């Protein structure tokens, strides 16, 4: 139950009126825009309204309330309509009640402000110094008089660091803490901590200069010894981080003129100071732990994250912190969605990056050219090459033979919280976002509040977090297009193309992300196999056909069957043939690397298992 007497005969009339009027406004708006969510979706939206009202009247438990309705159903609309009715209320019980809305990016604040259509004296914006958003509404320095305050999630974390939230005056309304708190999209209540040897090494020069200028000899020797000691530790072992003998605030002053990355490294390093941390050496020597990032009294708070139903982080928070309540959700039927999966090799056998980039651009252009009258949205990685050689937009347009104006582009990092492309029926994910193994562990620990001293984080748990984050990114990116829309409990007819190596497990997650969707293979043109590569392919596929329970075939078995005495010749004539790797990958067979002569051909199970 969200609050003690919600929507009962004992309910205060103005509570009921607030809920009823806000919900009525939502229905009217949906009718106006011909938006047709299902009955269950409407019930879930109604519970968002009831939760906000509960917070406003001080009846919500000190919990995080998670609404995980799918993108495009109307979570933001529900909040906006509730805000308008709330601001019209003359109930004396609401006179001193303020609202705090935390968003990810500045453009999201501007969009939310525009959509709310509030009058200037009703709201304010609090962001970093000298940003023009601070001038909106009552102005940053008039925030105490504004009933609604918009800010970034980063500002909430920064201003409340080391404090009780009730003491953070920057977010006050009429000299007291705002009791209606809304966190838009993703929330991780803890702070994930990771730092590798390279990052630690990049700090040594600044530390050395500081010690020379001050005469202090506190930190440099400790860090240099730490880098040597780390090499002795195995994956998963606990490392007792030395006390750096300088406070975090002093450390931040030492690095105040450094690059943003190095400031972050320094903060992470000092947050680990004196603590037990976990060593991960799968991606280079990396130290992993977590710390608290939001005040304990920040709850109650409403979280609106469509990815809540697929992310492992919320399950960990719910199970271990026991401060998360899931609001009603509603299943969305994606049977009108066709997903085209390109099973593409990954890792050592994916061949060089330049060839991969050109090949992806070529295949994406072919897909776009095949529908010359339809719009497309392409989501790829942000270019980082100074000469633009990794600019996927330029590469695709160069290969197109049809009108390029109908194709829109955005990149990972901007793949959430925008409705700009909501009418586009075709979405292409030109690459998928992944983190390092250590990052997934740190994220999971932060969600659960499980520091190294509280216990291990198993490989199974890391995999679950990895899968949850993959689901999150794919759901959010895909739903920038028309997939997000609702026709009853369904999406409109849409197509999604994505690239997924079988080894990542992404293909098995698609029925979880998009229940009811149709999944087919995105087939690219290939050259015909010849010679020993063809023989190897036929031998491997024949073995798996003959024995359905067979899970793997060793490279040695294949070499012997084909009469190869020389490992070099087998690699030259089979393993190093691009077409061979592509064809076995397309059949769901991956090469598991195991060092010289120890490779295995492994059959991937595409059925999803939560374990």
CSV table of C-alpha atoms in Angstrom, one decimal, residues 222-579:
chain,number,residue,atom,x,y,z
A,222,UNK,CA,52.3,5.1,-1.0
A,223,UNK,CA,50.9,5.2,-4.5
A,224,UNK,CA,54.1,3.9,-6.1
A,225,UNK,CA,54.2,1.0,-3.7
A,226,UNK,CA,50.5,0.3,-4.3
A,227,UNK,CA,51.1,0.0,-8.1
A,228,UNK,CA,53.9,-2.6,-7.4
A,229,UNK,CA,51.8,-4.5,-4.8
A,230,UNK,CA,48.8,-4.8,-7.1
A,231,UNK,CA,50.6,-7.1,-9.5
A,232,UNK,CA,50.8,-9.8,-6.8
A,233,UNK,CA,47.0,-10.1,-6.5
A,234,UNK,CA,44.8,-12.6,-8.3
A,235,UNK,CA,41.3,-11.9,-9.7
A,236,UNK,CA,38.7,-11.6,-7.0
A,237,UNK,CA,41.2,-11.2,-4.1
A,238,UNK,CA,40.7,-8.6,-1.4
A,239,UNK,CA,43.3,-5.8,-1.3
A,240,UNK,CA,43.6,-3.6,1.8
A,241,UNK,CA,44.0,-0.1,0.3
A,242,UNK,CA,46.5,2.0,2.3
A,243,UNK,CA,45.5,5.1,4.2
A,244,UNK,CA,46.6,8.0,1.9
A,245,UNK,CA,47.1,10.3,4.9
A,246,UNK,CA,45.4,13.3,3.2
A,247,UNK,CA,41.7,14.1,3.5
A,248,UNK,CA,39.4,13.9,0.4
A,249,UNK,CA,38.8,17.6,0.4
A,250,UNK,CA,42.5,18.3,0.5
A,251,UNK,CA,43.0,15.8,-2.4
A,252,UNK,CA,40.4,17.5,-4.5
A,253,UNK,CA,42.2,20.8,-3.9
A,254,UNK,CA,45.5,19.2,-5.1
A,255,UNK,CA,43.7,18.2,-8.4
A,256,UNK,CA,41.5,21.3,-8.8
A,257,UNK,CA,43.4,22.3,-12.0
A,258,UNK,CA,43.5,18.8,-13.5
A,259,UNK,CA,41.3,17.4,-16.3
A,260,UNK,CA,37.8,16.2,-15.3
A,261,UNK,CA,39.0,12.6,-15.7
A,262,UNK,CA,41.8,13.0,-13.3
A,263,UNK,CA,39.6,14.8,-10.8
A,264,UNK,CA,37.3,11.7,-10.9
A,265,UNK,CA,40.3,9.3,-10.6
A,266,UNK,CA,41.5,11.3,-7.5
A,267,UNK,CA,38.0,11.3,-5.9
A,268,UNK,CA,37.7,7.5,-6.4
A,269,UNK,CA,41.2,6.9,-5.1
A,270,UNK,CA,40.5,8.8,-1.9
A,271,UNK,CA,37.1,7.2,-1.4
A,272,UNK,CA,38.9,3.9,-1.3
A,273,UNK,CA,41.6,5.1,1.1
A,274,UNK,CA,42.0,2.8,4.1
A,275,UNK,CA,39.3,0.4,2.9
A,276,UNK,CA,39.2,-3.2,1.8
A,277,UNK,CA,38.5,-3.4,-2.0
A,278,UNK,CA,38.3,-6.1,-4.6
A,279,UNK,CA,40.9,-6.8,-7.3
A,280,UNK,CA,39.7,-7.6,-10.8
A,281,UNK,CA,42.4,-8.3,-13.4
A,282,UNK,CA,40.2,-9.5,-16.4
A,283,UNK,CA,40.5,-6.0,-18.0
A,284,UNK,CA,43.8,-5.0,-16.5
A,285,UNK,CA,44.3,-4.6,-12.8
A,286,UNK,CA,41.2,-2.7,-11.5
A,287,UNK,CA,40.1,-2.0,-7.9
A,288,UNK,CA,36.4,-2.3,-7.2
A,289,UNK,CA,34.2,-1.1,-4.4
A,290,UNK,CA,31.2,1.2,-3.7
A,291,UNK,CA,30.2,3.9,-1.3
A,292,UNK,CA,26.9,5.7,-0.4
A,293,UNK,CA,25.9,8.5,-2.8
A,294,UNK,CA,22.6,9.8,-1.5
A,295,UNK,CA,21.5,10.7,2.0
A,296,UNK,CA,19.6,8.1,3.9
A,297,UNK,CA,16.7,10.6,4.3
A,298,UNK,CA,16.4,11.3,0.6
A,299,UNK,CA,13.4,8.9,0.5
A,300,UNK,CA,10.5,9.0,0.0
A,301,UNK,CA,11.2,9.5,-3.7
A,302,UNK,CA,9.4,8.6,-6.9
A,303,UNK,CA,11.6,7.0,-9.6
A,304,UNK,CA,10.3,6.8,-13.2
A,305,UNK,CA,12.5,4.4,-15.0
A,306,UNK,CA,11.0,2.3,-17.8
A,307,UNK,CA,14.0,0.0,-17.5
A,308,UNK,CA,13.1,-0.9,-14.0
A,309,UNK,CA,11.5,-4.2,-15.1
A,310,UNK,CA,14.7,-5.4,-16.8
A,311,UNK,CA,17.5,-4.0,-14.6
A,312,UNK,CA,19.2,-6.2,-12.0
A,313,UNK,CA,20.2,-3.1,-10.0
A,314,UNK,CA,16.7,-2.4,-8.7
A,315,UNK,CA,16.2,-6.1,-7.7
A,316,UNK,CA,19.5,-5.9,-5.7
A,317,UNK,CA,18.3,-2.7,-4.0
A,318,UNK,CA,14.9,-4.2,-3.2
A,319,UNK,CA,16.4,-7.4,-1.8
A,320,UNK,CA,19.4,-6.1,0.2
A,321,UNK,CA,18.6,-2.5,1.0
A,322,UNK,CA,14.9,-3.2,1.4
A,323,UNK,CA,14.0,0.4,0.6
A,324,UNK,CA,12.4,-0.1,-2.8
A,325,UNK,CA,8.7,-0.5,-3.6
A,326,UNK,CA,7.6,-1.4,-7.1
A,327,UNK,CA,4.5,0.4,-8.3
A,328,UNK,CA,2.0,-1.2,-10.6
A,329,UNK,CA,3.3,-1.9,-14.1
A,330,UNK,CA,1.6,-3.1,-17.3
A,331,UNK,CA,2.8,-5.5,-19.9
A,332,UNK,CA,3.3,-4.0,-23.3
A,333,UNK,CA,2.8,-6.3,-26.3
A,334,UNK,CA,5.5,-5.9,-28.9
A,335,UNK,CA,4.0,-8.4,-31.5
A,336,UNK,CA,4.0,-5.6,-34.1
A,337,UNK,CA,7.8,-5.2,-33.7
A,338,UNK,CA,10.2,-7.2,-36.0
A,339,UNK,CA,13.8,-7.4,-34.7
A,340,UNK,CA,16.5,-8.1,-37.2
A,341,UNK,CA,19.6,-9.6,-35.5
A,342,UNK,CA,23.0,-9.6,-37.2
A,343,UNK,CA,25.0,-12.3,-35.5
A,344,UNK,CA,28.4,-10.8,-35.9
A,345,UNK,CA,31.8,-12.1,-34.5
A,346,UNK,CA,33.3,-10.2,-31.6
A,347,UNK,CA,36.8,-10.1,-30.0
A,348,UNK,CA,39.9,-11.7,-31.5
A,349,UNK,CA,38.0,-13.2,-34.5
A,350,UNK,CA,36.1,-10.0,-35.5
A,351,UNK,CA,39.1,-8.8,-37.6
A,352,UNK,CA,40.5,-5.3,-37.6
A,353,UNK,CA,38.4,-2.3,-36.5
A,354,UNK,CA,38.6,-0.4,-39.7
A,355,UNK,CA,37.2,-3.3,-41.7
A,356,UNK,CA,34.5,-3.8,-39.1
A,357,UNK,CA,33.5,-0.1,-39.2
A,358,UNK,CA,33.3,0.0,-43.0
A,359,UNK,CA,31.4,-3.3,-43.1
A,360,UNK,CA,28.8,-2.1,-40.6
A,361,UNK,CA,28.3,1.2,-42.4
A,362,UNK,CA,27.9,-0.7,-45.7
A,363,UNK,CA,25.3,-3.1,-44.3
A,364,UNK,CA,23.3,-0.3,-42.5
A,365,UNK,CA,23.2,1.7,-45.7
A,366,UNK,CA,21.8,-1.3,-47.6
A,367,UNK,CA,19.0,-1.6,-45.0
A,368,UNK,CA,18.1,2.1,-45.3
A,369,UNK,CA,18.2,1.9,-49.1
A,370,UNK,CA,15.8,-1.1,-49.1
A,371,UNK,CA,13.1,1.2,-47.7
A,372,UNK,CA,13.5,4.4,-49.8
A,373,UNK,CA,10.3,6.0,-48.7
A,374,UNK,CA,10.6,5.5,-44.9
A,375,UNK,CA,12.3,7.3,-42.1
A,376,UNK,CA,15.2,5.8,-40.1
A,377,UNK,CA,16.9,6.5,-36.8
A,378,UNK,CA,20.5,5.3,-36.4
A,379,UNK,CA,22.1,5.1,-33.0
A,380,UNK,CA,25.9,4.6,-32.9
A,381,UNK,CA,28.9,5.6,-30.9
A,382,UNK,CA,30.0,9.3,-30.6
A,383,UNK,CA,32.9,10.0,-32.9
A,384,UNK,CA,36.2,10.4,-31.0
A,385,UNK,CA,38.7,10.4,-33.9
A,386,UNK,CA,40.0,13.9,-34.6
A,387,UNK,CA,39.8,13.3,-38.3
A,388,UNK,CA,36.3,11.9,-38.2
A,389,UNK,CA,37.3,8.5,-39.4
A,390,UNK,CA,34.9,6.9,-36.9
A,391,UNK,CA,31.9,9.1,-37.8
A,392,UNK,CA,29.2,6.5,-38.5
A,393,UNK,CA,26.8,9.2,-39.9
A,394,UNK,CA,29.2,10.3,-42.5
A,395,UNK,CA,30.2,6.7,-43.4
A,396,UNK,CA,26.6,5.6,-43.9
A,397,UNK,CA,25.4,8.6,-45.9
A,398,UNK,CA,28.4,8.2,-48.2
A,399,UNK,CA,27.2,4.7,-49.0
A,400,UNK,CA,23.5,5.6,-49.4
A,401,UNK,CA,21.9,5.7,-52.9
A,402,UNK,CA,18.6,7.2,-51.6
A,403,UNK,CA,17.5,10.4,-49.9
A,404,UNK,CA,19.7,10.9,-46.8
A,405,UNK,CA,17.5,13.6,-45.3
A,406,UNK,CA,15.0,11.0,-44.0
A,407,UNK,CA,17.6,9.4,-41.8
A,408,UNK,CA,18.2,10.8,-38.3
A,409,UNK,CA,21.3,10.1,-36.1
A,410,UNK,CA,22.0,10.2,-32.4
A,411,UNK,CA,24.6,8.4,-30.3
A,412,UNK,CA,24.9,6.3,-27.1
A,413,UNK,CA,24.8,8.7,-24.2
A,414,UNK,CA,21.9,10.6,-25.7
A,415,UNK,CA,19.8,7.5,-26.2
A,416,UNK,CA,17.4,8.2,-23.3
A,417,UNK,CA,14.7,10.7,-22.4
A,418,UNK,CA,13.9,12.3,-25.8
A,419,UNK,CA,10.7,12.1,-27.9
A,420,UNK,CA,12.3,13.9,-30.8
A,421,UNK,CA,12.2,10.7,-33.0
A,422,UNK,CA,8.9,9.2,-31.8
A,423,UNK,CA,7.3,9.0,-35.2
A,424,UNK,CA,10.2,7.0,-36.9
A,425,UNK,CA,9.2,3.4,-37.5
A,426,UNK,CA,12.7,2.0,-38.3
A,427,UNK,CA,15.5,2.0,-35.7
A,428,UNK,CA,19.1,0.7,-36.2
A,429,UNK,CA,21.5,0.2,-33.3
A,430,UNK,CA,24.8,0.4,-35.1
A,431,UNK,CA,26.7,-1.1,-32.2
A,432,UNK,CA,25.8,-2.0,-28.6
A,433,UNK,CA,27.0,-0.4,-25.4
A,434,UNK,CA,29.0,-2.6,-23.0
A,435,UNK,CA,31.2,-1.9,-19.9
A,436,UNK,CA,34.2,-3.6,-18.4
A,437,UNK,CA,33.5,-6.6,-16.0
A,438,UNK,CA,34.8,-4.5,-13.1
A,439,UNK,CA,32.2,-1.8,-13.9
A,440,UNK,CA,29.3,-4.3,-13.7
A,441,UNK,CA,30.5,-5.5,-10.3
A,442,UNK,CA,30.8,-2.0,-9.0
A,443,UNK,CA,27.3,-1.1,-10.2
A,444,UNK,CA,25.9,-4.2,-8.6
A,445,UNK,CA,27.7,-3.5,-5.3
A,446,UNK,CA,26.5,0.1,-5.3
A,447,UNK,CA,22.9,-0.9,-5.9
A,448,UNK,CA,23.0,-3.5,-3.1
A,449,UNK,CA,25.1,-1.4,-0.7
A,450,UNK,CA,27.5,-4.4,-0.6
A,451,UNK,CA,31.0,-3.2,0.0
A,452,UNK,CA,33.9,-5.6,-0.2
A,453,UNK,CA,33.9,-5.9,3.6
A,454,UNK,CA,30.2,-7.1,3.4
A,455,UNK,CA,31.0,-10.0,1.0
A,456,UNK,CA,31.9,-11.2,-2.5
A,457,UNK,CA,30.0,-10.4,-5.6
A,458,UNK,CA,29.8,-13.6,-7.6
A,459,UNK,CA,30.4,-14.1,-11.3
A,460,UNK,CA,26.7,-15.1,-11.7
A,461,UNK,CA,25.7,-11.8,-10.1
A,462,UNK,CA,28.0,-9.9,-12.4
A,463,UNK,CA,26.4,-11.6,-15.4
A,464,UNK,CA,22.9,-10.7,-14.2
A,465,UNK,CA,23.9,-7.0,-13.8
A,466,UNK,CA,25.6,-7.1,-17.2
A,467,UNK,CA,22.4,-8.5,-18.8
A,468,UNK,CA,20.2,-6.0,-17.0
A,469,UNK,CA,22.3,-3.1,-18.2
A,470,UNK,CA,22.3,-4.4,-21.7
A,471,UNK,CA,18.5,-4.7,-21.6
A,472,UNK,CA,18.3,-1.2,-20.2
A,473,UNK,CA,20.3,0.4,-23.0
A,474,UNK,CA,18.6,-1.6,-25.8
A,475,UNK,CA,15.1,-0.8,-24.5
A,476,UNK,CA,15.8,2.9,-24.0
A,477,UNK,CA,17.6,3.4,-27.4
A,478,UNK,CA,15.0,1.4,-29.4
A,479,UNK,CA,12.2,3.3,-27.8
A,480,UNK,CA,13.4,6.7,-29.1
A,481,UNK,CA,11.5,5.6,-32.3
A,482,UNK,CA,7.9,4.8,-32.9
A,483,UNK,CA,8.3,1.5,-30.9
A,484,UNK,CA,7.6,3.7,-27.8
A,485,UNK,CA,4.0,4.5,-28.9
A,486,UNK,CA,0.9,2.7,-27.7
A,487,UNK,CA,-2.1,1.4,-29.5
A,488,UNK,CA,-3.9,-0.2,-26.7
A,489,UNK,CA,-1.3,-2.5,-25.0
A,490,UNK,CA,0.7,-2.8,-28.3
A,491,UNK,CA,3.3,-0.8,-30.2
A,492,UNK,CA,2.7,0.3,-33.8
A,493,UNK,CA,4.2,-1.7,-36.7
A,494,UNK,CA,8.0,-1.1,-36.3
A,495,UNK,CA,11.4,-2.6,-37.2
A,496,UNK,CA,14.5,-2.8,-35.2
A,497,UNK,CA,18.0,-3.8,-36.5
A,498,UNK,CA,20.8,-4.6,-34.1
A,499,UNK,CA,24.2,-6.2,-34.1
A,500,UNK,CA,24.8,-8.9,-31.5
A,501,UNK,CA,27.6,-11.4,-31.2
A,502,UNK,CA,26.2,-14.7,-29.8
A,503,UNK,CA,28.8,-14.6,-27.1
A,504,UNK,CA,27.3,-11.5,-25.5
A,505,UNK,CA,23.9,-13.1,-24.7
A,506,UNK,CA,22.0,-10.2,-26.1
A,507,UNK,CA,19.9,-12.2,-28.5
A,508,UNK,CA,18.6,-14.3,-25.7
A,509,UNK,CA,17.5,-11.2,-23.8
A,510,UNK,CA,15.4,-9.7,-26.6
A,511,UNK,CA,12.2,-11.6,-25.7
A,512,UNK,CA,12.6,-10.2,-22.2
A,513,UNK,CA,13.0,-6.7,-23.4
A,514,UNK,CA,10.3,-6.9,-26.1
A,515,UNK,CA,7.8,-9.6,-25.1
A,516,UNK,CA,6.0,-11.0,-28.1
A,517,UNK,CA,8.3,-9.5,-30.7
A,518,UNK,CA,9.3,-11.4,-33.9
A,519,UNK,CA,13.1,-12.1,-34.1
A,520,UNK,CA,14.7,-12.9,-37.4
A,521,UNK,CA,18.3,-12.9,-38.7
A,522,UNK,CA,19.7,-9.9,-40.4
A,523,UNK,CA,21.6,-11.7,-43.2
A,524,UNK,CA,24.4,-10.0,-45.0
A,525,UNK,CA,25.8,-11.1,-48.4
A,526,UNK,CA,28.8,-13.5,-48.0
A,527,UNK,CA,31.3,-15.1,-50.3
A,528,UNK,CA,30.9,-18.9,-50.7
A,529,UNK,CA,33.2,-21.0,-48.5
A,530,UNK,CA,35.8,-23.0,-50.4
A,531,UNK,CA,38.4,-25.7,-49.7
A,532,UNK,CA,39.4,-26.5,-46.1
A,533,UNK,CA,37.3,-23.7,-44.6
A,534,UNK,CA,34.2,-25.3,-46.2
A,535,UNK,CA,35.2,-28.7,-45.0
A,536,UNK,CA,35.7,-27.4,-41.4
A,537,UNK,CA,32.3,-25.6,-41.5
A,538,UNK,CA,30.5,-28.8,-42.7
A,539,UNK,CA,32.3,-31.0,-40.2
A,540,UNK,CA,31.4,-28.7,-37.2
A,541,UNK,CA,27.7,-28.2,-38.3
A,542,UNK,CA,27.4,-32.0,-38.9
A,543,UNK,CA,28.7,-32.9,-35.5
A,544,UNK,CA,26.2,-30.5,-33.8
A,545,UNK,CA,23.3,-31.8,-35.9
A,546,UNK,CA,24.1,-35.5,-35.1
A,547,UNK,CA,24.3,-34.8,-31.3
A,548,UNK,CA,21.8,-32.2,-30.0
A,549,UNK,CA,23.3,-32.5,-26.5
A,550,UNK,CA,26.8,-31.7,-27.8
A,551,UNK,CA,28.0,-28.3,-26.5
A,552,UNK,CA,31.5,-27.9,-27.8
A,553,UNK,CA,34.1,-29.3,-30.2
A,554,UNK,CA,37.8,-28.7,-29.7
A,555,UNK,CA,40.0,-27.2,-32.3
A,556,UNK,CA,42.2,-30.4,-32.1
A,557,UNK,CA,39.2,-32.6,-33.1
A,558,UNK,CA,38.5,-30.4,-36.1
A,559,UNK,CA,42.2,-30.4,-37.2
A,560,UNK,CA,42.5,-34.2,-36.9
A,561,UNK,CA,39.2,-34.8,-38.8
A,562,UNK,CA,40.5,-32.6,-41.7
A,563,UNK,CA,44.0,-34.0,-41.7
A,564,UNK,CA,45.8,-30.9,-40.5
A,565,UNK,CA,49.1,-31.8,-38.9
A,566,UNK,CA,50.2,-28.2,-38.6
A,567,UNK,CA,48.4,-25.7,-36.4
A,568,UNK,CA,49.7,-22.8,-38.5
A,569,UNK,CA,48.2,-24.3,-41.6
A,570,UNK,CA,44.8,-24.7,-39.9
A,571,UNK,CA,44.7,-21.1,-38.8
A,572,UNK,CA,45.8,-19.9,-42.2
A,573,UNK,CA,43.2,-22.0,-44.2
A,574,UNK,CA,40.3,-22.0,-41.7
A,575,UNK,CA,40.4,-19.8,-38.5
A,576,UNK,CA,41.7,-16.7,-40.3
A,577,UNK,CA,39.1,-16.9,-43.0
A,578,UNK,CA,36.7,-14.1,-42.4
A,579,UNK,CA,33.8,-15.9,-44.2
